[in-house]
Coordinates of C-alpha atoms in Angstrom, one line a residue:
Chain N
M1 CA 26.2 -66.7 54.2
S2 CA 29.7 -67.4 56.4
I3 CA 32.4 -64.7 55.2
A4 CA 36.3 -65.7 56.2
V5 CA 39.0 -62.7 55.3
R6 CA 42.5 -64.1 56.3
H7 CA 45.6 -62.0 56.7
I8 CA 44.4 -59.2 54.3
T9 CA 46.9 -56.6 53.5
K10 CA 46.5 -53.4 51.2
T11 CA 49.1 -50.6 50.3
F12 CA 48.7 -47.7 48.2
G13 CA 51.8 -46.2 47.4
R14 CA 53.7 -46.1 50.4
F15 CA 50.5 -45.6 52.2
A16 CA 49.8 -49.2 54.0
A17 CA 45.6 -49.1 54.1
L18 CA 45.6 -52.4 55.7
R19 CA 47.6 -54.6 58.0
D20 CA 47.0 -58.2 57.7
V21 CA 44.2 -58.7 58.8
S22 CA 42.0 -61.8 59.1
L23 CA 38.0 -61.0 60.1
E24 CA 35.1 -63.7 60.4
V25 CA 31.4 -62.9 60.0
A26 CA 29.6 -66.0 60.8
A27 CA 26.3 -66.4 58.6
G28 CA 23.1 -63.7 58.7
E29 CA 25.4 -61.3 61.3
L30 CA 25.4 -57.5 61.2
V31 CA 29.0 -56.7 61.9
A32 CA 30.0 -53.2 62.2
L33 CA 33.3 -52.4 61.0
L34 CA 33.8 -48.9 63.3
G35 CA 36.6 -46.7 62.9
P36 CA 38.3 -43.5 62.1
S37 CA 38.5 -42.0 58.5
G38 CA 41.7 -44.4 56.9
S39 CA 41.9 -47.1 59.4
G40 CA 41.2 -48.9 56.8
K41 CA 37.6 -50.5 57.2
T42 CA 36.2 -49.2 53.9
T43 CA 39.0 -50.8 52.1
L44 CA 38.3 -54.2 53.9
L45 CA 34.8 -53.9 52.7
R46 CA 35.7 -52.9 48.7
I47 CA 38.1 -56.0 49.4
I48 CA 35.6 -58.1 51.0
S49 CA 33.0 -57.3 47.9
G50 CA 36.0 -57.5 44.7
L51 CA 35.8 -53.4 43.8
D52 CA 39.1 -53.3 45.5
Q53 CA 42.2 -56.0 44.8
P54 CA 44.2 -56.9 48.3
D55 CA 48.0 -57.2 47.1
A56 CA 49.4 -60.3 45.6
S57 CA 50.1 -62.8 49.0
P58 CA 49.8 -66.5 49.2
D59 CA 48.2 -66.4 52.6
S60 CA 45.4 -63.8 51.9
E61 CA 42.2 -66.0 51.5
I62 CA 38.7 -64.2 51.3
R63 CA 36.1 -67.3 51.5
F64 CA 32.0 -67.3 51.0
H65 CA 31.0 -69.8 52.8
E66 CA 34.0 -71.9 52.5
E67 CA 34.2 -70.8 48.3
R68 CA 37.3 -69.0 47.7
V69 CA 36.4 -65.7 46.1
E70 CA 39.5 -64.1 45.3
G71 CA 39.7 -64.8 41.7
Q72 CA 35.9 -63.4 41.2
A73 CA 35.6 -59.9 39.7
V74 CA 33.1 -58.0 41.9
G75 CA 29.8 -59.3 39.5
Q76 CA 30.6 -63.0 39.7
R77 CA 30.4 -62.6 44.2
Q78 CA 26.7 -61.4 44.1
V79 CA 27.3 -59.5 46.5
G80 CA 25.0 -56.0 47.4
F81 CA 26.7 -53.6 48.4
V82 CA 25.4 -50.4 49.5
F83 CA 27.3 -46.7 48.9
Q84 CA 27.3 -43.6 51.0
H85 CA 26.6 -41.3 48.5
Y86 CA 23.2 -43.9 47.1
A87 CA 24.8 -44.0 43.7
L88 CA 21.6 -44.3 41.8
F89 CA 21.6 -44.0 38.5
R90 CA 19.9 -40.6 38.1
H91 CA 17.6 -41.2 34.3
M92 CA 16.2 -44.2 35.8
T93 CA 12.5 -44.4 37.9
V94 CA 13.0 -46.2 40.9
F95 CA 11.3 -49.2 39.4
E96 CA 14.1 -49.4 37.0
N97 CA 17.1 -48.6 39.5
I98 CA 15.6 -51.7 41.6
A99 CA 15.1 -53.8 38.5
F100 CA 18.4 -53.1 37.3
G101 CA 20.0 -56.3 38.6
L102 CA 17.6 -58.2 37.3
R103 CA 17.8 -56.9 33.9
V104 CA 21.6 -57.2 33.0
R105 CA 21.0 -61.1 34.0
P106 CA 22.1 -62.9 30.8
R107 CA 19.5 -63.7 28.8
K108 CA 19.0 -67.6 30.2
E109 CA 19.1 -66.4 33.2
R110 CA 17.1 -62.8 33.3
P111 CA 13.8 -63.5 35.0
S112 CA 10.7 -62.8 33.1
N113 CA 8.7 -59.4 33.0
Q114 CA 6.2 -60.2 35.7
E115 CA 8.8 -61.9 37.5
I116 CA 10.4 -58.6 36.7
S117 CA 8.0 -56.6 38.7
R118 CA 6.8 -58.9 41.3
R119 CA 10.7 -59.0 42.8
V120 CA 10.7 -55.4 42.1
R121 CA 6.9 -54.7 43.9
E122 CA 8.2 -57.3 46.8
L123 CA 11.5 -55.3 47.5
L124 CA 9.4 -51.7 47.1
H125 CA 6.9 -52.9 49.4
L126 CA 9.7 -53.4 52.2
I127 CA 11.3 -50.7 52.2
Q128 CA 8.1 -48.9 52.4
L129 CA 7.7 -46.9 48.4
E130 CA 5.4 -48.0 46.9
N131 CA 4.2 -45.5 45.5
L132 CA 7.2 -44.4 44.5
E133 CA 8.1 -46.4 41.2
S134 CA 7.6 -44.0 39.0
R135 CA 10.1 -41.1 40.4
Y136 CA 13.2 -40.5 39.6
P137 CA 16.6 -40.3 42.3
G138 CA 16.1 -36.5 41.8
Q139 CA 12.8 -36.6 43.3
L140 CA 13.6 -37.9 46.3
S141 CA 14.4 -37.3 49.9
G142 CA 18.2 -38.7 51.1
G143 CA 16.7 -41.0 52.9
Q144 CA 14.1 -42.4 49.9
R145 CA 17.7 -42.0 48.0
Q146 CA 18.7 -44.7 50.1
R147 CA 16.4 -46.9 50.6
V148 CA 16.3 -47.4 47.3
A149 CA 19.6 -48.4 47.4
L150 CA 19.5 -51.0 49.2
A151 CA 16.8 -52.6 47.6
R152 CA 18.6 -52.2 44.5
A153 CA 21.7 -54.2 46.7
L154 CA 18.6 -56.7 47.4
A155 CA 17.4 -57.3 44.2
I156 CA 20.2 -59.3 42.7
E157 CA 19.4 -61.9 46.1
P158 CA 23.3 -61.0 47.6
R159 CA 24.9 -63.9 49.2
V160 CA 26.8 -60.8 51.8
L161 CA 25.0 -57.2 52.2
L162 CA 27.7 -54.8 52.5
L163 CA 27.2 -51.0 53.4
D164 CA 30.1 -48.8 53.1
E165 CA 28.5 -46.1 56.2
P166 CA 24.8 -46.1 54.1
F167 CA 23.6 -43.3 56.9
G168 CA 26.9 -41.2 56.4
A169 CA 25.6 -38.5 53.9
L170 CA 21.6 -38.9 56.2
D171 CA 21.1 -36.0 58.7
A172 CA 20.9 -36.9 62.4
K173 CA 17.3 -37.7 63.1
V174 CA 16.6 -39.7 59.4
R175 CA 19.5 -42.0 60.3
Q176 CA 18.7 -42.9 63.8
E177 CA 15.0 -43.5 62.3
L178 CA 17.1 -45.3 59.2
R179 CA 19.4 -47.5 61.6
R180 CA 16.6 -48.8 63.5
W181 CA 14.3 -49.9 60.2
L182 CA 17.9 -51.2 58.8
R183 CA 18.1 -53.6 62.6
R184 CA 14.9 -54.4 61.5
L185 CA 15.1 -55.8 58.3
H186 CA 17.7 -57.6 59.2
D187 CA 16.2 -59.4 61.5
E188 CA 14.0 -60.4 58.9
L189 CA 15.8 -61.4 55.9
H190 CA 19.2 -62.6 57.9
V191 CA 21.3 -61.3 55.3
T192 CA 24.8 -61.9 56.5
S193 CA 25.7 -58.4 56.4
I194 CA 28.6 -56.1 57.6
L195 CA 27.9 -52.2 57.6
V196 CA 30.7 -50.1 58.1
T197 CA 30.5 -46.9 60.1
H198 CA 32.7 -43.9 61.7
D199 CA 29.4 -43.3 63.7
Q200 CA 30.4 -45.3 67.3
E201 CA 26.2 -45.1 68.2
E202 CA 25.5 -46.7 65.2
A203 CA 27.4 -49.6 65.6
L204 CA 26.7 -49.8 68.9
E205 CA 22.4 -50.0 68.1
V206 CA 22.7 -52.3 64.8
A207 CA 25.6 -54.2 64.9
D208 CA 25.5 -58.0 66.5
R209 CA 29.0 -57.6 66.8
I210 CA 31.6 -54.8 66.1
V211 CA 34.9 -54.3 65.1
V212 CA 36.9 -51.6 65.8
M213 CA 39.9 -50.9 63.6
N214 CA 42.5 -48.1 63.7
E215 CA 45.6 -47.3 61.0
G216 CA 44.8 -50.4 59.3
R217 CA 44.8 -52.9 61.9
I218 CA 41.8 -54.6 63.8
E219 CA 41.8 -53.7 67.3
Q220 CA 40.0 -55.1 68.5
E221 CA 36.0 -57.8 68.0
G222 CA 33.6 -58.7 70.1
T223 CA 29.6 -57.8 71.2
P224 CA 28.4 -54.4 71.6
E225 CA 28.7 -54.6 75.6
E226 CA 32.2 -56.4 75.1
V227 CA 33.9 -53.1 73.0
F228 CA 31.7 -50.9 75.5
H229 CA 32.5 -52.4 78.9
Q230 CA 35.7 -54.5 77.8
P231 CA 38.2 -52.1 75.7
K232 CA 41.1 -53.9 75.6
T233 CA 43.0 -51.2 74.0
E234 CA 43.0 -47.3 74.8
F235 CA 41.7 -46.4 71.6
V236 CA 39.0 -48.6 71.7
I237 CA 37.7 -47.0 74.8
N238 CA 39.6 -43.4 73.0
F239 CA 36.9 -43.9 70.0
L240 CA 33.3 -46.0 72.0
G241 CA 32.3 -42.2 73.2
N242 CA 33.7 -39.6 75.3
V243 CA 36.5 -40.4 78.1
N244 CA 38.4 -39.0 80.4
L245 CA 41.9 -39.3 80.8
F246 CA 44.4 -39.7 84.0
H247 CA 47.7 -40.3 84.3
G248 CA 49.2 -42.1 87.7
R249 CA 51.4 -44.0 89.0
V250 CA 50.6 -47.5 90.1
E251 CA 50.5 -48.8 93.9
Q252 CA 49.7 -52.0 95.3
D253 CA 46.7 -51.7 95.4
G254 CA 45.8 -50.0 92.5
V255 CA 46.4 -46.5 90.6
R256 CA 47.4 -43.4 92.3
V257 CA 45.8 -40.1 90.8
G258 CA 46.7 -37.4 93.3
P259 CA 43.8 -37.8 96.4
L260 CA 42.3 -40.6 94.5
L261 CA 43.5 -44.5 93.9
L262 CA 41.7 -46.4 91.0
P263 CA 41.1 -50.1 90.2
N264 CA 43.7 -51.4 88.5
N265 CA 42.3 -53.6 85.7
H266 CA 45.8 -54.4 84.6
V267 CA 47.6 -57.5 86.3
A268 CA 51.2 -56.5 84.5
G269 CA 51.6 -53.2 86.2
V270 CA 54.3 -52.9 88.6
S271 CA 54.6 -50.7 91.0
G272 CA 55.6 -46.7 91.0
Q273 CA 54.9 -47.5 86.8
V274 CA 53.5 -44.6 84.9
A275 CA 49.5 -45.8 83.7
R276 CA 47.0 -44.0 82.2
A277 CA 43.1 -44.3 84.1
F278 CA 40.1 -43.9 81.4
I279 CA 37.0 -43.2 83.4
R280 CA 33.7 -43.0 81.1
P281 CA 31.9 -39.4 82.2
Y282 CA 29.1 -41.2 84.0
D283 CA 31.8 -43.1 85.8
V284 CA 33.1 -39.6 87.7
E285 CA 31.1 -38.9 90.6
V286 CA 30.9 -35.2 92.3
H287 CA 29.5 -34.5 95.6
R288 CA 29.7 -31.2 97.3
D289 CA 31.2 -32.7 101.1
K290 CA 35.0 -32.6 101.4
S291 CA 36.3 -35.5 102.0
L292 CA 40.4 -37.2 101.6
A293 CA 39.5 -39.9 99.4
A294 CA 38.4 -37.3 96.7
L295 CA 39.5 -34.5 93.9
P296 CA 39.0 -31.3 93.9
A297 CA 37.0 -29.0 91.3
R298 CA 35.8 -26.2 89.9
V299 CA 32.6 -26.2 87.9
L300 CA 33.2 -24.4 84.4
R301 CA 30.1 -25.3 82.4
V302 CA 26.9 -27.8 82.9
Q303 CA 24.9 -28.7 80.0
S304 CA 21.2 -29.9 80.7
A305 CA 19.8 -29.9 78.4
G306 CA 19.6 -33.9 76.9
P307 CA 19.4 -37.0 78.7
T308 CA 21.1 -36.3 80.7
V309 CA 23.5 -33.3 82.4
R310 CA 27.0 -33.3 81.1
L311 CA 29.4 -30.9 83.9
E312 CA 32.8 -29.5 82.4
L313 CA 34.6 -29.6 85.4
L314 CA 38.7 -28.0 86.0
S315 CA 40.6 -30.0 88.7
N316 CA 42.5 -28.5 91.2
S317 CA 45.7 -29.8 89.4
G318 CA 44.6 -28.3 86.0
D319 CA 42.8 -30.9 84.6
S320 CA 39.5 -31.4 83.1
I321 CA 37.4 -33.8 83.8
L322 CA 34.0 -34.1 82.0
A323 CA 30.8 -35.6 84.5
E324 CA 27.4 -37.0 83.0
M325 CA 24.4 -37.4 85.8
S326 CA 20.6 -38.3 85.3
H327 CA 18.8 -34.9 86.1
D328 CA 17.1 -37.1 89.4
K329 CA 21.3 -36.7 90.9
Y330 CA 21.7 -32.8 89.5
R331 CA 18.9 -31.6 90.8
K332 CA 20.2 -33.0 94.3
L333 CA 23.5 -31.8 94.1
N334 CA 22.2 -28.3 93.0
V335 CA 25.6 -26.9 91.7
R336 CA 26.0 -23.7 89.5
K337 CA 28.7 -22.4 87.0
E338 CA 32.5 -22.0 89.9
E339 CA 31.3 -24.0 92.1
E340 CA 33.7 -25.5 94.4
V341 CA 33.1 -30.0 94.2
F342 CA 34.4 -32.9 94.5
V343 CA 35.1 -35.6 92.5
S344 CA 35.1 -39.5 93.1
V345 CA 35.3 -42.2 90.8
R346 CA 33.5 -44.8 90.3
D347 CA 34.8 -47.5 88.2
A348 CA 38.3 -46.6 85.4
R349 CA 40.2 -49.0 82.9
T350 CA 43.9 -48.5 83.2
F351 CA 46.5 -49.3 80.2
M352 CA 49.9 -49.2 81.1
D353 CA 52.7 -49.4 78.8
D354 CA 54.5 -52.9 78.5
Y355 CA 58.0 -51.9 78.7
V356 CA 60.1 -54.7 80.8
I357 CA 62.6 -52.6 83.0
Chain Q
M1 CA 3.9 -12.2 36.6
N2 CA 5.9 -15.1 37.7
L3 CA 8.7 -13.8 36.8
L4 CA 8.5 -10.3 36.6
K5 CA 8.5 -10.9 40.5
K6 CA 11.0 -9.6 42.8
K7 CA 13.7 -12.0 45.4
H8 CA 15.8 -10.9 47.7
S9 CA 18.9 -11.8 46.3
V10 CA 22.7 -10.8 47.4
L11 CA 24.2 -10.1 43.8
P12 CA 21.2 -7.3 43.1
G13 CA 20.7 -5.8 39.3
F14 CA 17.9 -8.3 37.5
G15 CA 16.6 -5.4 35.8
L16 CA 19.4 -3.8 34.7
T17 CA 20.8 -6.7 33.2
L18 CA 17.8 -8.1 32.2
G19 CA 16.9 -5.3 29.7
Y20 CA 20.6 -5.3 28.3
T21 CA 20.3 -8.9 27.6
V22 CA 17.1 -7.6 25.6
F23 CA 18.4 -5.1 24.7
Y24 CA 22.0 -6.6 23.6
L25 CA 20.5 -9.2 22.0
C26 CA 18.1 -7.1 19.9
L27 CA 21.0 -5.1 18.2
I28 CA 23.1 -8.4 17.6
V29 CA 20.5 -10.9 16.8
L30 CA 17.2 -9.4 15.7
I31 CA 17.4 -6.7 14.5
P32 CA 19.7 -8.3 11.2
L33 CA 17.8 -10.6 11.2
S34 CA 14.5 -8.8 11.0
G35 CA 16.1 -7.1 7.9
L36 CA 16.7 -10.4 6.4
V37 CA 12.5 -11.6 6.4
V38 CA 11.6 -8.1 5.5
R39 CA 14.6 -7.3 2.6
S40 CA 13.2 -11.3 1.4
A41 CA 10.0 -9.8 1.6
S42 CA 10.4 -7.0 -1.5
M43 CA 10.5 -10.5 -3.4
T44 CA 7.0 -12.0 -4.3
F45 CA 6.2 -14.9 -2.9
P46 CA 5.8 -17.5 -6.3
D47 CA 9.4 -15.5 -7.7
F48 CA 10.4 -17.0 -3.5
W49 CA 9.9 -20.6 -3.7
A50 CA 10.8 -20.8 -7.4
S51 CA 14.5 -19.2 -6.4
V52 CA 14.8 -21.5 -2.9
T53 CA 12.9 -24.4 -5.2
E54 CA 15.6 -24.6 -7.7
P55 CA 17.1 -27.9 -8.0
R56 CA 20.8 -26.5 -7.8
V57 CA 19.5 -24.7 -4.6
V58 CA 18.1 -27.8 -2.9
A59 CA 20.8 -30.2 -4.0
S60 CA 23.1 -27.9 -1.7
Y61 CA 20.6 -28.3 1.1
K62 CA 21.0 -31.4 1.1
L63 CA 24.8 -31.5 1.0
T64 CA 24.8 -28.7 3.8
F65 CA 22.7 -30.5 6.2
G66 CA 23.8 -33.5 5.5
A67 CA 26.6 -33.1 5.7
S68 CA 26.4 -30.9 8.9
L69 CA 24.6 -34.3 10.0
A70 CA 27.5 -36.8 8.8
G71 CA 30.0 -34.4 10.7
A72 CA 28.1 -33.9 13.4
L73 CA 27.3 -37.5 14.6
I74 CA 31.2 -38.3 13.7
N75 CA 31.8 -35.6 16.6
A76 CA 29.7 -37.3 18.9
V77 CA 31.4 -40.6 18.8
F78 CA 34.9 -40.1 18.5
G79 CA 34.4 -37.3 20.5
F80 CA 32.9 -38.7 23.2
I81 CA 36.4 -41.1 23.1
V82 CA 38.5 -37.3 23.4
A83 CA 36.9 -36.6 25.6
W84 CA 36.7 -40.0 27.6
T85 CA 40.6 -40.7 27.3
L86 CA 41.1 -36.2 28.5
V87 CA 39.4 -37.5 31.3
R88 CA 40.0 -40.5 32.0
Y89 CA 43.4 -41.3 31.7
R90 CA 47.0 -40.1 32.4
F91 CA 49.3 -40.3 29.8
P92 CA 52.4 -37.7 28.5
G93 CA 51.7 -35.7 25.9
K94 CA 47.6 -35.3 28.0
R95 CA 48.4 -31.5 27.8
L96 CA 49.6 -31.1 24.4
V97 CA 46.4 -32.6 23.1
D98 CA 43.9 -31.1 25.5
A99 CA 45.1 -27.8 23.7
I100 CA 45.4 -29.7 19.9
V101 CA 41.5 -30.0 20.4
D102 CA 41.7 -26.7 20.1
L103 CA 42.9 -25.7 17.4
P104 CA 39.9 -25.6 15.2
F105 CA 38.5 -23.0 17.4
A106 CA 41.5 -20.8 16.8
L107 CA 42.5 -21.9 13.9
P108 CA 41.3 -19.2 11.0
T109 CA 39.0 -21.1 8.8
A110 CA 40.1 -20.1 5.8
V111 CA 43.3 -21.5 6.8
S112 CA 42.1 -25.0 7.9
G113 CA 40.4 -25.1 4.5
I114 CA 44.0 -25.0 3.0
A115 CA 45.8 -27.6 5.1
L116 CA 43.0 -29.7 4.7
T117 CA 42.9 -29.5 0.9
A118 CA 46.8 -30.3 1.1
I119 CA 46.5 -33.6 2.9
Y120 CA 43.5 -34.6 1.5
S121 CA 43.9 -33.8 -1.8
K122 CA 45.2 -36.9 -4.9
N123 CA 49.1 -35.9 -4.2
G124 CA 48.5 -34.9 -0.7
W125 CA 50.1 -36.9 2.6
L126 CA 46.8 -38.9 2.9
G127 CA 45.3 -37.9 0.1
Q128 CA 46.9 -40.1 -1.9
Y129 CA 46.5 -43.4 0.1
L130 CA 42.3 -43.5 -0.4
E131 CA 43.5 -42.3 -3.7
A132 CA 44.8 -45.6 -4.2
W133 CA 41.5 -47.4 -2.4
G134 CA 39.3 -45.1 -5.1
I135 CA 38.4 -42.8 -2.3
K136 CA 38.2 -38.6 -3.1
A137 CA 38.3 -37.4 -0.2
A138 CA 39.3 -33.4 -1.9
F139 CA 36.3 -31.6 -4.0
S140 CA 33.3 -34.7 -2.8
P141 CA 30.6 -33.9 -0.3
L142 CA 33.1 -36.5 1.9
G143 CA 35.7 -33.6 1.9
V144 CA 32.2 -31.3 3.2
V145 CA 31.9 -33.6 5.3
I146 CA 35.9 -34.2 6.5
A147 CA 35.7 -30.0 7.1
L148 CA 33.2 -29.6 9.5
T149 CA 34.1 -33.0 10.9
F150 CA 36.6 -31.1 11.8
I151 CA 35.7 -27.8 13.1
G152 CA 32.7 -29.4 14.8
L153 CA 35.0 -31.6 17.2
P154 CA 36.4 -29.0 20.1
F155 CA 32.6 -28.5 20.6
V156 CA 31.7 -31.7 21.7
V157 CA 35.2 -32.7 23.6
R158 CA 34.5 -29.4 25.8
T159 CA 31.5 -30.4 26.4
L160 CA 31.7 -34.2 27.2
Q161 CA 34.7 -33.2 29.6
P162 CA 32.9 -32.0 32.7
A163 CA 30.7 -34.7 32.5
I164 CA 32.7 -37.1 32.1
A165 CA 34.7 -35.3 34.7
D166 CA 31.9 -35.1 37.0
L167 CA 30.5 -38.8 36.8
D168 CA 30.6 -40.4 39.5
P169 CA 32.4 -43.9 39.5
E170 CA 30.6 -45.3 42.3
L171 CA 28.1 -45.9 39.4
E172 CA 29.7 -48.1 37.6
E173 CA 31.6 -50.1 40.8
A174 CA 27.1 -50.1 41.3
A175 CA 26.2 -51.4 37.8
A176 CA 29.1 -53.5 38.2
S177 CA 27.8 -54.8 41.5
L178 CA 24.7 -55.5 40.3
G179 CA 26.1 -58.7 37.2
A180 CA 26.4 -55.6 34.9
R181 CA 28.7 -56.6 32.1
R182 CA 31.8 -53.6 31.0
L183 CA 28.9 -53.0 27.9
Q184 CA 26.2 -52.6 29.5
T185 CA 27.7 -50.6 31.9
F186 CA 28.6 -48.4 29.5
L187 CA 26.0 -48.2 27.3
R188 CA 22.6 -48.4 30.0
V189 CA 24.4 -46.7 32.5
I190 CA 27.0 -44.2 31.4
V191 CA 25.8 -43.2 28.5
P192 CA 22.4 -42.3 29.4
T193 CA 24.4 -39.9 32.1
L194 CA 26.3 -38.1 30.2
L195 CA 23.0 -37.9 27.4
P196 CA 22.5 -33.7 28.0
A197 CA 25.9 -33.0 27.4
L198 CA 26.2 -35.1 24.9
L199 CA 23.2 -33.2 22.9
T200 CA 24.3 -30.0 23.2
G201 CA 27.9 -30.9 22.2
F202 CA 26.1 -32.5 18.9
A203 CA 24.1 -29.1 18.5
L204 CA 26.6 -27.1 18.7
S205 CA 28.9 -28.9 16.5
F206 CA 25.7 -29.3 14.6
A207 CA 25.3 -25.8 14.3
R208 CA 28.7 -24.5 14.2
A209 CA 29.0 -26.8 10.6
I210 CA 25.5 -25.2 8.8
G211 CA 27.6 -22.4 9.5
E212 CA 30.4 -22.5 8.1
Y213 CA 32.1 -21.4 5.3
G214 CA 35.5 -21.3 5.1
S215 CA 37.0 -24.2 4.9
V216 CA 34.9 -26.0 3.0
V217 CA 34.8 -24.1 0.3
F218 CA 38.6 -24.7 -0.5
I219 CA 38.3 -28.9 0.5
S220 CA 34.7 -28.8 -1.9
G221 CA 35.5 -27.4 -5.0
N222 CA 32.4 -25.6 -5.4
M223 CA 30.5 -28.2 -7.9
P224 CA 27.4 -27.0 -8.9
M225 CA 24.9 -29.6 -8.0
R226 CA 27.5 -31.8 -6.2
T227 CA 29.6 -30.2 -3.3
E228 CA 28.5 -27.0 -3.5
I229 CA 26.9 -25.5 0.1
T230 CA 23.9 -23.0 0.9
S231 CA 26.4 -20.5 2.2
L232 CA 28.1 -20.6 -1.0
L233 CA 25.1 -20.4 -3.2
I234 CA 24.4 -16.4 -0.9
I235 CA 27.7 -15.4 -2.0
T236 CA 27.5 -16.1 -5.7
K237 CA 24.3 -14.8 -5.7
L238 CA 25.7 -11.5 -3.5
E239 CA 28.5 -11.4 -6.2
Q240 CA 25.6 -11.6 -9.2
Y241 CA 23.9 -8.3 -7.0
D242 CA 20.7 -10.4 -6.6
Y243 CA 20.5 -9.6 -3.6
A244 CA 16.7 -10.6 -3.0
G245 CA 17.5 -14.0 -4.2
A246 CA 20.4 -14.5 -1.5
T247 CA 18.4 -13.4 1.3
A248 CA 15.2 -16.0 0.1
L249 CA 18.5 -18.4 0.4
A250 CA 19.7 -17.0 4.4
L251 CA 15.7 -17.2 5.1
V252 CA 14.9 -20.1 4.6
M253 CA 18.9 -21.6 5.9
L254 CA 17.5 -19.6 8.8
V255 CA 13.9 -20.8 9.6
V256 CA 15.4 -24.6 8.7
S257 CA 18.6 -24.2 11.8
F258 CA 16.3 -22.4 14.5
L259 CA 14.0 -25.6 14.0
L260 CA 16.4 -27.9 13.9
L261 CA 18.3 -26.2 17.0
L262 CA 14.9 -25.7 18.6
A263 CA 14.2 -29.7 17.7
I264 CA 18.0 -30.5 19.9
N265 CA 17.4 -28.3 22.4
V266 CA 13.7 -30.1 23.4
L267 CA 15.6 -33.1 23.0
Q268 CA 17.9 -31.3 25.5
W269 CA 14.9 -31.2 28.0
W270 CA 13.9 -33.7 27.9
S271 CA 16.3 -35.6 29.0
S272 CA 18.2 -34.0 31.6
R273 CA 14.4 -33.0 32.7
R274 CA 13.9 -37.0 34.1
F275 CA 17.5 -36.1 36.3
H276 CA 16.3 -33.3 37.8
G277 CA 12.6 -34.2 37.6
G278 CA 9.7 -31.7 39.7
I279 CA 11.7 -31.0 42.3
A280 CA 14.3 -28.8 40.3

């Protein structure tokens, strides 16, 4: 079931949560809405679900597979909604929680008790909690609760699955396990899903496509690779992981930052214009031998616990630089705190203001 | 003896506070109550039995517990609505209404008795209209129910308010997204979630009503067999220097009240146990 959202605006009092947002999600896709808090991602999700209504506007549209659903209440839209804090019914067992959506159906559409129990058992198998059906939510761990919440949402055979920061309240370790599990589950079920998250790692790992949001607008849409490697705006590059910012000036064949000449990916640059260059830590190269086209810097801190080694450097011009390298390279480089090194840059994304002189 | 096992805590003083609690309970509750038992033990059992099963006395039990139960049930329903409105909605004068809820707490019961009688009697503000409908409010069992409802209301409202405020709006949204209609959401999700608090409020209101004396004696008219509550009978017996008879009645009240509250507590424990599961 595809989802199409067109020209949605939502204001809370004076605060504009969404400004004319349009979004398409293909059938069977898992899309992540990624952004900081207050970017409007949850509001958009709630509007798609029907829990919130967009501001009235003649061109606003929400379609599920070409069917317009703006007028439908949340219960009619057949969406599975998963909340950050699970929102399980604590007076019901796991079994009854999952069965809830089936039991509240009007008598004519309600499946028989055997049918309900068959479906619930199936879902319990899917979420790997078969032996916990008679427990109450209070007796489950956070990860188990969220899986129950997911099963409860899936029980109504939703046309779309909407997940609002589903792993936000969980420990880092459980979160990683659950998102991998969610990805596998999605590959099995192929239900069109939208996942809201502020965790870029989660979005990059789980989603087919990422929609980066900021201040009520969509900054960029694309596959995780596109969004990560070809960020279109400064916000996107900043939000997706650590990045170094340098201020420089446009020259004929690049952007000049002190002794460094960085590749300029911005065609419209005018010579002499101020530019901002963003460099990922792994694109920063650290040498011991002095060369003309390198920036001298001092090592402030070495953090080698982790998959890569991170160096915090301070350039002579007073900019702090974050560099990341493999352990292998770090051993060869053999630097210590307070030592002098030289920095060059492998790749950068440059941005400049589009003002016309 | 798990109970006395020492557990480190930031605030010391378990022994001291427990000792004080036990001492205080003895002084205030247990000693007067055992006095009651000792006192009534001066009667022989047949005498005791005869005095507590007198028809007039039995009628008073029925009225006391019946009207208390009715009042507590009414409060459970309408107190729920009041609490819900006060928590969920904003309206002008909300603070005032919130304060008025406490009035039955603060008002001397005799004052509320007189006020209620004035309003509900034949020519009172409300009484005259009820009279026209053929309903006799004051000086009837209905009057007792009215008085007991009045004094019990704050218990239900005040115990429910924090519980309703804690109610996660996501629960309602989850139910709605799963296709539940509003009434289903209310009955299947909200009421069961609030049930422990509602039961507590109900129990408090019920217990308060059983013990109520001041406001009832004015509005009931105290007609033997019809509108006499047990507390009043006890006073009557005391006035006739029938101390043994009075304590016998008191003992019955004590035992029945205790059993009822125990039953409600068990119910409460049962309904809240499920929420916290075995982990607690």
